[in-house]
Structures are given as structure tokens and as C-alpha cells.
Coordinates of C-alpha atoms in Angstrom, one line a residue:
X29 CA 25.2 25.1 1.3
X30 CA 25.7 21.8 2.3
X31 CA 22.6 20.5 3.1
X32 CA 24.0 17.9 5.6
X33 CA 26.4 20.0 7.4
X34 CA 24.7 23.1 7.3
X35 CA 27.7 25.1 6.2
X36 CA 28.7 26.7 3.0
X37 CA 29.9 24.0 0.2
X38 CA 33.6 24.3 -0.8
X39 CA 34.0 25.8 -4.1
X40 CA 36.6 25.1 -6.7
X41 CA 38.4 28.2 -7.7
X42 CA 41.0 27.3 -10.3
X43 CA 41.5 24.0 -12.0
X44 CA 41.2 21.2 -12.3
X45 CA 44.6 21.3 -14.2
X46 CA 45.8 17.8 -15.6
X47 CA 49.4 17.6 -15.0
X48 CA 51.9 14.8 -15.1
X49 CA 50.4 11.7 -17.3
X50 CA 52.2 8.7 -18.2
X51 CA 51.3 5.0 -18.9
X52 CA 49.6 4.1 -15.9
X53 CA 49.0 7.4 -13.8
X54 CA 48.0 11.0 -13.9
X55 CA 48.3 13.9 -11.5
X56 CA 45.6 16.6 -11.2
X57 CA 45.8 20.1 -9.6
X58 CA 43.3 22.1 -7.9
X59 CA 42.7 25.1 -5.7
X60 CA 39.6 25.6 -3.3
X61 CA 38.3 28.4 -1.3
X62 CA 38.6 26.5 2.0
X63 CA 39.8 23.1 3.5
X64 CA 38.3 20.4 2.3
X65 CA 38.9 16.7 0.7
X66 CA 39.4 16.5 -2.6
X67 CA 38.7 13.2 -4.4
X68 CA 39.8 12.5 -8.1
X69 CA 37.6 9.7 -9.7
X70 CA 38.6 8.1 -13.3
X71 CA 38.5 4.8 -15.0
X72 CA 37.1 3.1 -12.2
X73 CA 39.8 4.1 -9.6
X74 CA 39.4 7.2 -6.9
X75 CA 42.0 9.0 -5.0
X76 CA 41.4 11.2 -1.8
X77 CA 43.8 14.4 -0.7
X78 CA 43.3 16.7 1.8
X79 CA 43.8 20.3 1.1
X80 CA 46.8 22.1 2.5
X81 CA 46.8 25.7 2.8
X82 CA 49.7 28.7 2.1
X83 CA 49.0 32.4 2.8
X84 CA 45.2 31.6 3.3
X85 CA 44.7 29.8 0.0
X86 CA 43.9 26.1 -0.1
X87 CA 45.5 23.3 -2.8
X88 CA 45.7 19.8 -3.7
X89 CA 47.4 17.8 -6.2
X90 CA 46.0 14.2 -6.5
X91 CA 47.9 11.5 -8.0
X92 CA 45.7 8.8 -9.6
X93 CA 47.8 5.6 -10.2
X94 CA 46.8 1.9 -11.3
X95 CA 45.4 3.2 -14.7
X96 CA 45.7 1.3 -17.9
X97 CA 48.1 2.2 -20.6
X98 CA 46.2 3.7 -23.7
X99 CA 43.2 4.2 -22.0
X100 CA 41.0 7.3 -21.8
X101 CA 38.7 8.2 -19.1
X102 CA 36.3 11.2 -18.3
X103 CA 37.4 12.3 -14.9
X104 CA 35.1 13.8 -12.1
X105 CA 36.6 16.0 -9.0
X106 CA 34.7 16.1 -5.8
X107 CA 34.9 18.6 -3.0
X108 CA 33.8 17.1 0.3
X109 CA 31.9 14.4 -1.7
X110 CA 30.5 16.9 -3.7
X111 CA 30.9 17.0 -7.5
X112 CA 32.2 20.2 -8.7
X113 CA 33.8 18.9 -12.3
X114 CA 32.9 18.7 -14.6
X115 CA 30.5 21.8 -14.8
X116 CA 27.2 20.5 -16.0
X117 CA 26.3 24.1 -18.1
X118 CA 30.1 24.0 -19.8
X119 CA 29.7 23.8 -23.7
X120 CA 32.9 21.6 -23.7
X121 CA 33.4 18.1 -23.8
X122 CA 34.1 16.2 -20.2
X123 CA 37.7 16.4 -19.4
X124 CA 39.3 13.4 -20.0
X125 CA 42.4 11.6 -18.6
X126 CA 44.4 9.9 -21.7
X127 CA 47.6 7.7 -20.6
X128 CA 50.3 7.2 -22.8
X129 CA 50.0 5.0 -25.7
X130 CA 52.7 1.9 -25.9
X131 CA 53.9 3.0 -29.1
X132 CA 56.4 5.6 -30.8
X133 CA 54.0 8.4 -31.3
X134 CA 53.5 11.6 -29.5
X135 CA 51.7 15.0 -30.3
X136 CA 53.1 17.8 -28.2
X137 CA 52.1 21.2 -28.7
X138 CA 54.3 24.3 -27.6
X139 CA 54.8 28.1 -27.1
X140 CA 55.4 30.8 -24.9
X141 CA 54.3 34.5 -24.0
X142 CA 50.5 34.8 -23.0
X143 CA 49.2 38.1 -21.9
X144 CA 45.8 38.5 -20.1
X145 CA 43.2 40.2 -21.7
X146 CA 39.5 39.7 -22.5
X147 CA 38.1 38.0 -25.6
X148 CA 36.6 41.0 -27.1
X149 CA 37.5 43.1 -30.1
X150 CA 39.2 45.9 -28.5
X151 CA 41.5 43.2 -26.9
X152 CA 41.8 41.5 -30.0
X153 CA 43.0 44.5 -31.7
X154 CA 45.6 45.1 -29.0
X155 CA 46.9 41.7 -28.3
X156 CA 45.5 39.5 -31.2
X157 CA 43.4 36.3 -30.6
X158 CA 44.4 33.9 -27.6
X159 CA 46.0 30.9 -29.3
X160 CA 45.4 29.0 -26.5
X161 CA 41.4 29.5 -26.5
X162 CA 41.8 28.9 -30.2
X163 CA 43.4 25.3 -29.5
X164 CA 40.6 24.4 -27.1
X165 CA 37.9 25.7 -29.3
X166 CA 39.3 23.6 -32.2
X167 CA 39.7 20.6 -30.0
X168 CA 36.4 20.8 -29.0
X169 CA 35.1 19.8 -32.3
X170 CA 38.2 17.4 -33.6
X171 CA 38.7 13.7 -32.9
X172 CA 40.6 12.9 -29.7
X173 CA 43.2 11.1 -31.8
X174 CA 44.0 14.7 -33.3
X175 CA 44.4 16.2 -29.8
X176 CA 48.0 16.9 -28.3
X177 CA 49.0 14.5 -26.1
X178 CA 50.8 17.3 -23.8
X179 CA 51.6 20.8 -23.7
X180 CA 54.5 22.6 -22.9
X181 CA 54.5 26.2 -22.0
X182 CA 57.6 27.5 -22.4
X183 CA 57.6 30.4 -20.2
X184 CA 56.2 33.8 -19.3
X185 CA 52.8 32.0 -18.5
X186 CA 51.9 35.5 -16.5
X187 CA 53.5 38.9 -16.9
X188 CA 54.2 40.0 -13.3
X189 CA 55.4 43.3 -14.3
X190 CA 52.8 44.2 -17.0
X191 CA 49.4 43.0 -15.7
X192 CA 46.1 43.2 -17.5
X193 CA 44.6 47.0 -17.2
X194 CA 42.0 45.6 -15.2
X195 CA 44.5 44.2 -12.6
X196 CA 46.7 47.4 -12.8
X197 CA 43.5 49.1 -11.3
X198 CA 43.5 46.7 -8.6
X199 CA 47.1 46.8 -8.1
X200 CA 46.8 50.6 -7.5
X201 CA 44.7 50.4 -4.9
X202 CA 46.4 47.9 -3.1
X203 CA 49.8 50.2 -3.1
X204 CA 48.4 53.5 -2.7
X205 CA 51.4 54.5 -0.3
X206 CA 54.0 52.0 -2.0
X207 CA 56.7 53.0 -4.6
X208 CA 55.5 54.8 -7.6
X209 CA 57.7 53.0 -10.0
X210 CA 56.2 49.7 -9.0
X211 CA 52.6 50.5 -8.1
X212 CA 51.3 48.8 -11.2
X213 CA 53.1 45.7 -10.7
X214 CA 52.6 42.4 -8.8
X215 CA 54.5 42.6 -5.4
X216 CA 53.8 39.7 -3.2
X217 CA 52.4 36.1 -2.9
X218 CA 48.6 37.3 -3.0
X219 CA 49.0 39.4 -5.9
X220 CA 50.8 36.5 -7.7
X221 CA 47.8 34.1 -7.2
X222 CA 45.2 37.0 -9.0
X223 CA 47.6 36.5 -12.0
X224 CA 47.1 33.1 -12.1
X225 CA 43.3 33.2 -11.6
X226 CA 43.0 35.8 -14.4
X227 CA 45.3 33.7 -16.5
X228 CA 43.6 30.2 -16.1
X229 CA 40.2 30.8 -15.4
X230 CA 38.9 31.7 -19.1
X231 CA 36.5 28.6 -19.9
X232 CA 38.2 27.7 -23.1
X233 CA 41.6 27.7 -21.3
X234 CA 40.5 26.3 -18.3
X235 CA 39.2 23.3 -20.1
X236 CA 42.0 23.1 -22.3
X237 CA 44.4 22.8 -18.9
X238 CA 42.3 20.3 -17.5
X239 CA 42.3 18.1 -20.5
X240 CA 45.8 18.4 -22.0
X241 CA 48.8 17.2 -19.6
X242 CA 50.9 20.5 -19.1
X243 CA 54.4 21.0 -18.3
X244 CA 55.8 24.5 -17.6
X245 CA 59.0 26.3 -17.1
X246 CA 59.3 29.9 -15.9
X247 CA 61.2 32.8 -17.6
X248 CA 61.7 36.6 -16.9
X249 CA 57.9 38.0 -16.7
X250 CA 57.2 35.4 -14.4
X251 CA 59.1 37.6 -11.9
X252 CA 60.2 40.9 -14.1
X253 CA 61.3 41.6 -17.2
X254 CA 65.2 41.2 -17.7
X255 CA 65.0 39.0 -14.7
X256 CA 69.0 37.7 -14.1
X257 CA 69.8 39.5 -17.8
X258 CA 72.9 40.8 -16.3
X259 CA 74.7 41.5 -13.1
X260 CA 74.1 45.3 -13.3
X261 CA 70.3 44.4 -13.4
X262 CA 70.6 42.1 -10.5
X263 CA 72.6 44.5 -8.4
X264 CA 69.7 47.3 -9.0
X265 CA 67.0 45.0 -8.2
X266 CA 68.0 43.3 -5.3
X267 CA 68.8 47.0 -3.6
X268 CA 64.9 47.7 -3.9
X269 CA 62.9 48.0 -1.0
X270 CA 60.3 45.6 -3.2
X271 CA 62.6 42.9 -4.2
X272 CA 62.3 40.4 -1.4
X273 CA 58.4 40.4 -1.4
X274 CA 58.4 40.2 -5.4
X275 CA 60.9 37.3 -5.4
X276 CA 59.6 35.3 -2.5
X277 CA 56.0 35.6 -3.8
X278 CA 57.4 34.7 -7.6
X279 CA 59.4 31.6 -6.4
X280 CA 56.5 30.4 -3.8
X281 CA 53.6 30.9 -6.3
X282 CA 55.6 29.3 -9.0
X283 CA 56.2 26.3 -6.8
X284 CA 53.0 25.8 -6.4
X285 CA 51.1 26.8 -9.6
X286 CA 53.6 25.7 -12.0
X287 CA 56.2 23.3 -10.9
X288 CA 54.5 21.0 -8.6
X289 CA 52.9 19.5 -11.7
X290 CA 56.3 18.9 -13.7
X291 CA 56.8 16.3 -11.2
X292 CA 55.6 12.6 -11.5
X293 CA 54.2 10.7 -8.8
X294 CA 57.3 9.0 -8.0
X295 CA 59.4 12.2 -8.0
X296 CA 56.7 14.1 -5.7
X297 CA 57.6 11.3 -3.0
X298 CA 61.3 12.0 -3.2
X299 CA 60.8 15.6 -3.0
X300 CA 61.5 17.4 0.4
X301 CA 59.6 20.2 0.1
X302 CA 56.2 18.4 -0.9
X303 CA 56.8 16.3 2.1
X304 CA 57.2 19.0 4.3
X305 CA 54.1 20.8 3.1
X306 CA 51.9 17.7 3.5
X307 CA 53.7 16.7 6.5
X308 CA 53.0 20.2 8.3
X309 CA 49.6 20.6 10.1
X310 CA 50.4 24.3 11.2
X311 CA 49.1 26.8 8.3
X312 CA 51.4 29.4 9.3
X313 CA 54.7 27.0 9.8
X314 CA 53.6 25.6 6.3
X315 CA 53.6 29.3 4.9
X316 CA 56.6 30.2 6.4
X317 CA 58.8 27.1 5.2
X318 CA 57.6 27.8 2.1
X319 CA 58.7 31.4 2.0
X320 CA 61.9 30.8 3.3
X321 CA 62.4 28.1 0.4
X322 CA 61.2 30.4 -2.3
X323 CA 63.9 33.2 -0.8
X324 CA 66.8 30.9 -0.9
X325 CA 65.7 29.6 -4.4
X326 CA 66.9 33.1 -5.6
X327 CA 69.7 33.6 -3.1
X328 CA 71.3 30.1 -3.3
X329 CA 70.2 28.6 -7.0
X330 CA 72.1 25.3 -5.9
X331 CA 69.4 24.7 -3.4
X332 CA 66.7 24.0 -6.0
X333 CA 66.3 22.6 -9.3
X334 CA 63.7 23.9 -11.7
X335 CA 64.7 21.9 -14.8
X336 CA 62.9 18.9 -15.1
X337 CA 62.4 15.9 -17.7
X338 CA 59.5 13.6 -19.2
X339 CA 59.6 10.6 -21.3
X340 CA 57.1 9.6 -23.7
X341 CA 56.9 6.5 -26.2
X342 CA 57.9 3.0 -25.1
X343 CA 61.1 1.5 -23.4
X344 CA 62.2 0.5 -27.0
X345 CA 61.2 3.7 -28.6
X346 CA 61.8 6.6 -26.1
X347 CA 61.0 10.3 -26.7
X348 CA 62.5 12.4 -24.1
X349 CA 61.7 16.1 -23.2
X350 CA 64.5 17.6 -21.1
X351 CA 63.3 21.2 -20.0
X352 CA 66.3 23.5 -19.0
X353 CA 65.8 26.1 -16.5
X354 CA 67.8 29.0 -18.1
X355 CA 66.8 31.6 -15.8
X356 CA 67.3 31.1 -12.2
X357 CA 71.0 29.6 -12.0
X358 CA 72.8 31.8 -14.4
X359 CA 76.1 33.0 -13.6
X360 CA 76.1 36.7 -14.5
X361 CA 79.9 38.0 -13.7
X362 CA 81.1 39.9 -16.6
X363 CA 84.1 37.6 -17.5
X364 CA 82.2 34.2 -16.4
X365 CA 78.7 34.2 -17.7
X366 CA 77.0 31.0 -18.2
X367 CA 73.2 30.4 -18.6
X368 CA 73.1 27.5 -16.1
X369 CA 75.4 26.9 -13.2
X370 CA 77.8 23.7 -13.5
X371 CA 75.1 21.4 -11.0
X372 CA 72.2 22.3 -13.5
X373 CA 74.4 21.7 -16.4
X374 CA 75.5 18.4 -15.3
X375 CA 71.9 17.3 -14.8
X376 CA 71.1 18.3 -18.2
X377 CA 74.0 16.3 -19.4
X378 CA 73.0 13.2 -17.6
X379 CA 69.5 13.3 -18.7
X380 CA 70.0 14.2 -22.4
X381 CA 72.8 11.8 -22.9
X382 CA 70.7 8.9 -21.2
X383 CA 71.0 7.0 -24.8
X384 CA 68.4 4.8 -26.3
X385 CA 66.4 7.9 -27.9
X386 CA 64.4 7.6 -30.9
X387 CA 63.9 11.7 -30.1
X388 CA 65.4 14.2 -27.9
X389 CA 63.8 17.2 -26.8
X390 CA 65.3 20.4 -25.6
X391 CA 62.9 22.6 -24.0
X392 CA 64.5 26.1 -23.1
X393 CA 62.8 29.4 -23.0
X394 CA 65.4 31.1 -24.7
X395 CA 66.0 30.3 -28.2
X396 CA 69.6 28.1 -28.7
X397 CA 69.7 29.4 -32.4
X398 CA 68.8 33.0 -33.7
X399 CA 68.6 34.4 -37.0
X400 CA 72.5 35.2 -37.8
X401 CA 72.3 39.1 -37.2
X402 CA 71.1 38.9 -33.7
X403 CA 73.3 36.1 -32.8
X404 CA 76.4 37.9 -34.1
X405 CA 75.0 41.4 -32.1
X406 CA 74.9 39.2 -28.9
X407 CA 78.2 37.5 -29.2
X408 CA 79.8 41.1 -29.7
X409 CA 77.8 42.6 -27.0
X410 CA 79.2 40.1 -24.6
X411 CA 82.7 40.5 -25.7
X412 CA 82.8 44.0 -25.4
X413 CA 81.4 43.9 -21.7
X414 CA 84.4 41.9 -20.6
X415 CA 86.4 44.2 -18.2
X416 CA 89.3 42.1 -18.7
X417 CA 89.7 43.2 -22.4
X418 CA 88.2 46.4 -23.0
X419 CA 88.3 49.7 -21.3
X420 CA 85.6 50.3 -18.6
X421 CA 83.9 52.9 -20.5
X422 CA 83.3 50.3 -23.4
X423 CA 82.4 47.6 -20.9
X424 CA 79.5 50.0 -19.3
X425 CA 78.1 50.9 -22.8
X426 CA 78.2 47.2 -23.9
X427 CA 76.2 46.6 -20.4
X428 CA 73.6 49.3 -20.6
X429 CA 72.6 48.0 -24.5
X430 CA 72.6 44.7 -23.0
X431 CA 69.7 45.4 -21.0
X432 CA 68.1 47.8 -23.2
X433 CA 67.4 45.4 -26.0
X434 CA 67.3 42.3 -24.3
X435 CA 70.5 40.8 -25.5
X436 CA 70.8 37.7 -23.2
X437 CA 70.0 34.2 -25.3
X438 CA 72.5 31.7 -25.5
X439 CA 74.5 33.8 -27.8
X440 CA 75.1 36.2 -25.3
X441 CA 76.3 33.6 -23.2
X442 CA 79.0 32.1 -25.5
X443 CA 80.5 29.6 -22.9
X444 CA 76.9 27.8 -22.3
X445 CA 76.3 28.2 -26.3
X446 CA 79.5 26.2 -26.6
X447 CA 78.5 23.7 -24.0
X448 CA 75.5 23.1 -25.9
X449 CA 77.1 22.5 -29.1
X450 CA 79.3 19.8 -27.4
X451 CA 76.3 18.1 -25.9
X452 CA 74.6 18.2 -29.2
X453 CA 77.8 16.5 -30.7
X454 CA 78.0 13.9 -27.9
X455 CA 74.5 12.8 -28.5
X456 CA 74.7 12.3 -32.3
X457 CA 78.1 10.8 -32.3
X458 CA 76.3 7.8 -29.7
X459 CA 76.4 4.4 -30.8
X460 CA 72.7 4.6 -31.6
X461 CA 71.9 8.1 -32.2
X462 CA 68.2 9.9 -32.3
X463 CA 66.4 10.3 -35.4
X464 CA 66.2 14.0 -34.3
X465 CA 67.6 16.3 -31.5
X466 CA 64.5 19.5 -31.6
X467 CA 65.3 22.1 -29.3
X468 CA 62.0 23.9 -28.3
X469 CA 62.0 27.5 -27.1
X470 CA 59.8 30.7 -27.1
X471 CA 60.5 34.3 -25.6
X472 CA 61.0 36.2 -28.7
X473 CA 57.7 37.2 -29.8
X474 CA 58.3 35.5 -33.3
X475 CA 58.1 31.9 -34.6
X476 CA 60.5 30.1 -36.8
X477 CA 62.4 26.8 -37.6
X478 CA 66.1 26.6 -38.3
X479 CA 67.8 23.6 -39.4
X480 CA 71.4 23.0 -38.3
X481 CA 74.5 21.0 -39.3
X482 CA 77.3 20.2 -36.7
X483 CA 81.1 19.7 -37.6
X484 CA 80.6 15.6 -37.2
X485 CA 78.3 14.3 -39.8
X486 CA 75.1 13.4 -39.0
X487 CA 73.1 11.7 -41.8
X488 CA 71.0 9.7 -39.1
X489 CA 70.1 12.4 -36.8
X490 CA 68.3 15.6 -37.7
X491 CA 69.0 19.0 -35.5
X492 CA 66.6 21.9 -35.4
X493 CA 65.7 24.7 -33.7
X494 CA 61.8 25.6 -33.3
X495 CA 60.8 28.7 -31.7
X496 CA 57.1 29.4 -30.8
X497 CA 56.0 32.5 -29.4
X498 CA 53.9 34.2 -28.9
X499 CA 50.3 32.6 -27.4
X500 CA 48.9 36.2 -26.9
X501 CA 51.6 39.3 -27.2
X502 CA 52.6 40.0 -30.9
X503 CA 55.8 42.1 -31.6
X504 CA 55.1 45.8 -32.2
X505 CA 55.9 47.0 -35.6
X506 CA 58.8 49.1 -34.8
X507 CA 60.6 45.8 -33.4
X508 CA 59.7 44.0 -36.1
X509 CA 61.2 46.0 -38.6
X510 CA 64.1 46.1 -36.3
X511 CA 64.0 42.4 -36.4
X512 CA 64.0 41.9 -40.0
X513 CA 66.8 44.8 -40.4
X514 CA 69.1 42.6 -38.4
X515 CA 68.7 39.8 -40.9
X516 CA 69.4 41.7 -44.0
X517 CA 72.4 40.4 -45.6
X518 CA 75.0 43.3 -45.2
X519 CA 73.8 43.9 -41.6
X520 CA 74.3 40.2 -41.0
X521 CA 77.7 40.5 -42.3
X522 CA 78.5 43.9 -40.4
X523 CA 77.5 42.3 -37.1
X524 CA 79.7 39.4 -38.1
X525 CA 82.6 41.2 -38.7
X526 CA 82.1 43.3 -35.5
X527 CA 81.9 40.2 -33.4
X528 CA 85.2 38.8 -35.1
X529 CA 86.9 41.9 -34.3
X530 CA 85.9 41.6 -30.9
X531 CA 87.5 38.3 -30.5
X532 CA 84.7 36.1 -30.9
X533 CA 85.6 33.0 -32.3
X534 CA 83.9 30.6 -34.7
X535 CA 81.7 27.6 -33.7
X536 CA 81.5 24.3 -35.3
X537 CA 77.9 24.6 -36.3
X538 CA 76.1 26.0 -39.1
X539 CA 72.1 26.9 -39.4
X540 CA 69.9 28.9 -41.4
X541 CA 66.1 29.8 -40.6
X542 CA 64.4 27.9 -43.2
X543 CA 60.7 28.8 -42.1
X544 CA 59.2 31.9 -40.6
X545 CA 59.7 34.3 -38.9
X546 CA 56.1 34.5 -38.5
X547 CA 54.7 37.6 -36.1
X548 CA 51.5 36.4 -35.2
X549 CA 49.9 34.6 -32.1
X550 CA 50.1 30.9 -32.6
X551 CA 50.9 27.5 -31.7
X552 CA 53.7 24.8 -32.6
X553 CA 52.5 21.0 -32.4
X554 CA 55.6 18.3 -32.8
X555 CA 54.2 15.4 -34.5
X556 CA 56.3 12.0 -33.8
X557 CA 55.5 8.6 -35.5
X558 CA 58.2 6.5 -35.0
X559 CA 61.5 7.8 -35.9
X560 CA 59.7 10.1 -38.5
X561 CA 59.1 13.8 -36.8
X562 CA 57.7 16.9 -38.3
X563 CA 56.1 20.5 -37.0
X564 CA 52.7 21.9 -37.5
X565 CA 52.7 25.5 -37.3
X566 CA 49.2 27.2 -36.5
X567 CA 48.3 30.9 -36.4
X568 CA 45.3 32.2 -34.2
X569 CA 42.2 33.5 -35.6
X570 CA 38.6 34.0 -35.5
X571 CA 36.0 31.7 -36.6
X572 CA 32.2 32.1 -36.2
X573 CA 33.3 34.8 -33.6
X574 CA 35.4 32.7 -31.7
X575 CA 39.1 31.9 -31.4
X576 CA 40.5 29.5 -33.5
X577 CA 43.7 27.9 -35.1
X578 CA 44.3 27.9 -38.7
X579 CA 47.3 26.1 -40.5
X580 CA 50.3 28.1 -41.3
X581 CA 52.7 25.5 -42.4
X582 CA 53.6 21.7 -41.7
X583 CA 57.4 21.1 -42.0
X584 CA 59.0 17.7 -42.0
X585 CA 61.8 17.8 -39.6
X586 CA 63.4 14.2 -40.5
X587 CA 63.6 14.6 -44.1
X588 CA 67.3 13.8 -45.7
X589 CA 66.6 16.9 -48.0
X590 CA 65.9 20.3 -46.2
X591 CA 62.9 22.6 -47.5
X592 CA 62.7 26.3 -47.8
X593 CA 66.1 28.0 -48.2
X594 CA 68.9 26.0 -49.6
X595 CA 72.6 25.7 -48.6
X596 CA 74.2 28.2 -46.1
X597 CA 76.0 31.2 -47.6
X598 CA 79.2 31.6 -46.0
X599 CA 78.6 34.9 -43.8
X600 CA 75.4 33.0 -42.3
X601 CA 77.6 30.0 -41.7
X602 CA 80.2 31.5 -40.0
X603 CA 79.0 32.0 -36.1

């Protein structure tokens, strides 16, 4: 109760989430239980924002500017001038804003795929230890200099089609008269909010997201498994009665809970949807406008851009993260597949070829470089689904197989794979090439690193695929065995020959998985200092009864001599 106004005081339902941070500004996102003024205080500065409502939920994104570079400030969140964060009873340190340092260093943690489950023995047996909770617990007792400067969540932040057992019961009760096939799945905006609340309210994760700036991109489970994997999937899904509510709720909630925080204060000021949301005073009109935007985002992918970038370092020593939306703007025709449409890819080219970079980081939910057996299988599969060169019965079989075993990575969109190779070639041939080009991915429920060599000699630039998955959703044993079998030399050679027989051409690129795969929950942290880079791999475990991260490997990325398996066997290089 507010003793002055005699009314219930507003409550903080979710957040604060520390989102975009640069040298002089920071944005903080919150959800509250009612309309109120949100005040953010840090470093002797404060900003006030009024909440805005969508579907009866109340949100604010507060931008604090004028901060000093390389500064660290505990921050406070007030609702109607009443302090609600930090929580006085929390066992975690105060949440802080740490602005970018004016040097050429960066610690970027990343990974993907996090299922919601309690932190107890039963859930740990089913899903393993939560790596994000483990990161929080370790950070709480670690010097701030060792903390990540940013966190990149590379897809499947939520599982709309496979919620937790606790949420399934709630969904079934809400869908008593609905389609039995999807009774246990999320179907509208309100139910998407349940997922985000369940995922981000556990105390360790809530504190982590309040303290480490985060960038996020969606993948299929943020809407439904296999989303946009193939034309046949899309034709089936869009014909379902539940599709409109699902896709509208998915994109509207994604825009609020994930995408807004990817943007800098300057980018927000130029965003038309952000201006509409803040400028509309009628809640119903605002909700209708956002729902229309969400529906159009799927029906007309060129109407919105989910890809984004962030710059770290200094003007003279820039580190750029370019995050590619590799899910929403796909072209799915059997004879014209592409991972992104032409408009989106041009945006990627413009931002990746900016020049004057010490390190270029390309974030894509789906790995660009896979173990070779899987790469060849996906290339063969895409080829045989072509109706121009194969009989309809063969093409239909290929399409069924594509959906059944998730053959939808870059190798299954060969035109886009080749375009990525061309982009890498352009970058390394520049007048002042970066010390590294690193592709950061998740999705595949195992983790590995792969060193690549392009056709053009590039001694000054290291090229690696870094794949970290899952945060919490380990691969089941039968799938692990199948995954391992596909990377056995005779099987690799078989699928290589199958791909060649299907007229899949070679590419001017060689790579080898030199570390991993690891099949445990975990986190990768990219550590950059000047033109040197390494990646630290940590696995989730338990220490003193709580989640923890334990070191698995520390891998130099910019050394001239590769570590791990040496060289490239001919059949592994032919891709």
C-alpha cells in the first residue's frame, strides 16, 4: 500500500533487464503490474519513463545517457518514486551498469537453447544444470573484471511448443475446448508472457540479466519447432486454425521482451514502431497496432528487420557483432531456397564489410560450419528436393526427410552458404583485414569449435565457427549416437559421394572441428584483447548444491598454429 496515495503500490513483475550498453549510455527494461512512472538512477543521473500497455501488460524501456566511459555504477529502479530494485533480501551483489572501456578488449558470453525447469535434483536429471544460473552463481563471487561485458542469447530463449510440465498444466486448463494437438502449446500473446516470466524470474537468472548487458535473436522454438524449415512446413502451419494467434503473439511478445533491447538509444529514436507505441495514449489502439505489426512481420518479412549489430572497443580498435536473423526472412521454394532474403542479406553485407575492424563477430542461431557428415547430408537433401532435376516422388521424400531430422542449417541453403563464403572472402581481402572473423551460433545441442581456411590466403585473419548449445536442454542419447555416427570417416565419405552424385558442387573452403563436440549444458566466453582472441568453454555443474560453471577448455583463436587435430583429410576438405 502506498501510504501517501492510499492505493496499492506498483510492483515489478519482471526485470530489470540491462540491455544495450555503450560508452556513455544504457537501456533498462521492466514489466510492472500496473501503470506507473519508472525511474532509473545510476552514476548521479536519473531518467523517468511512463509505462505503456499492450494486452493488459505494462512495460517501460528506460534509456540513461551521459554516463562516463569505463565507469561502473550500481543502479536503482523506482516505481512511482518507490524503490523496488535492488531487492534488499537478495543474496546477490547489487546490479551494476558498466559502460564500455576505451580499449580493445571484450568478454562476450554466448549460447542458446534453454528449457525452463526447476532447480532441483529431478529437473537436473532430466535437463541438466542451468548454465545461466551457474554463470550467475560464479559471477557473484568473482571479481567484476572477470565478468562478461555482454551476453548474446543465440536463439530458443523460450520453448513455445514444448513448455515446462508446470506450464503445460496451465495451458491445458486454458485450452479445454481447443485443438487437442496443440492444447499443451502456447497459442497467444498472454501465454507467451507466461513463458518469459517463467524463464527470467529464477533469482540467479534475474540477477544475471540485470547486471550483464544482453543481446538476443529468435529461433524456431520461440514460435514452433521447425518454423520456416521448408515450404511444406509453412503450407501446413499457415493452414491451421491456431496459426494467426500463435504468430501474432510470438512476434508481438518478441518485439517487446527481446528485440527492443537490442537497439541503441539512437536506433530507438529512429524506430517507427517504438515511436507509435510511446506516442499512442489509447491502450487498445496500441495493442491493435502492435498485433498488426506482428502479423505483417511474418506475412511480409521485408516490413521489419530483426537483424542488428553492436560495436565494442574503440574507434581505432573496433569489435563488431553482426547478428543475422536466419529464421524469419527465408525463401523456401524448393528451387530458390535462401537463409535470408535479398534485403536482409544486403544489410548484413553493409554492416559486416564496414572495414576498420580488429574482430568481426557474426551471430547466427544456426551454425554455418557443421561436422562434415552432416554438412554433406544437408547438401544432398537440398539437391534432391529440387523439382527441376528430380522426380516428384524423390523430391517429396527429400522434403519429408528435411523436416523429420531438421536439415535446415546453412548447408541446406546452399546459395546462402556460398554467399557467406563470399562475404568471408571479401572481409579477409580488405586493405586492413581483421585479426579474426568468428561465427557464433547455437541450435544443435552440442558445442564445438571449427577452424576454417578460405581459398584466398589469410595469414592475418583467423576464421572460426564457435558453436555453443545448450544452456539447458541436452541432446538425448540416441541423437548423440546418430550425431557421432555421421562424423565417422566412412560415413562422411559416403555422404560426400552422395552429395556429389546429386550434383552438389565443391566450395572454396576447408574446415575441421578441432575441439569438441561436447554434449553438456554450458557457456562459451569469447575473450578479446587487442588483436588476440581466445574462447573459454565452461560446462554447467553443481558446487555446494548450487549451479556452477567449471572450465572445459580454453582455446586460442588467433594463433598461427592450430591446436587439436592437425591438417585436413581430403574427404573432410571436399565440401
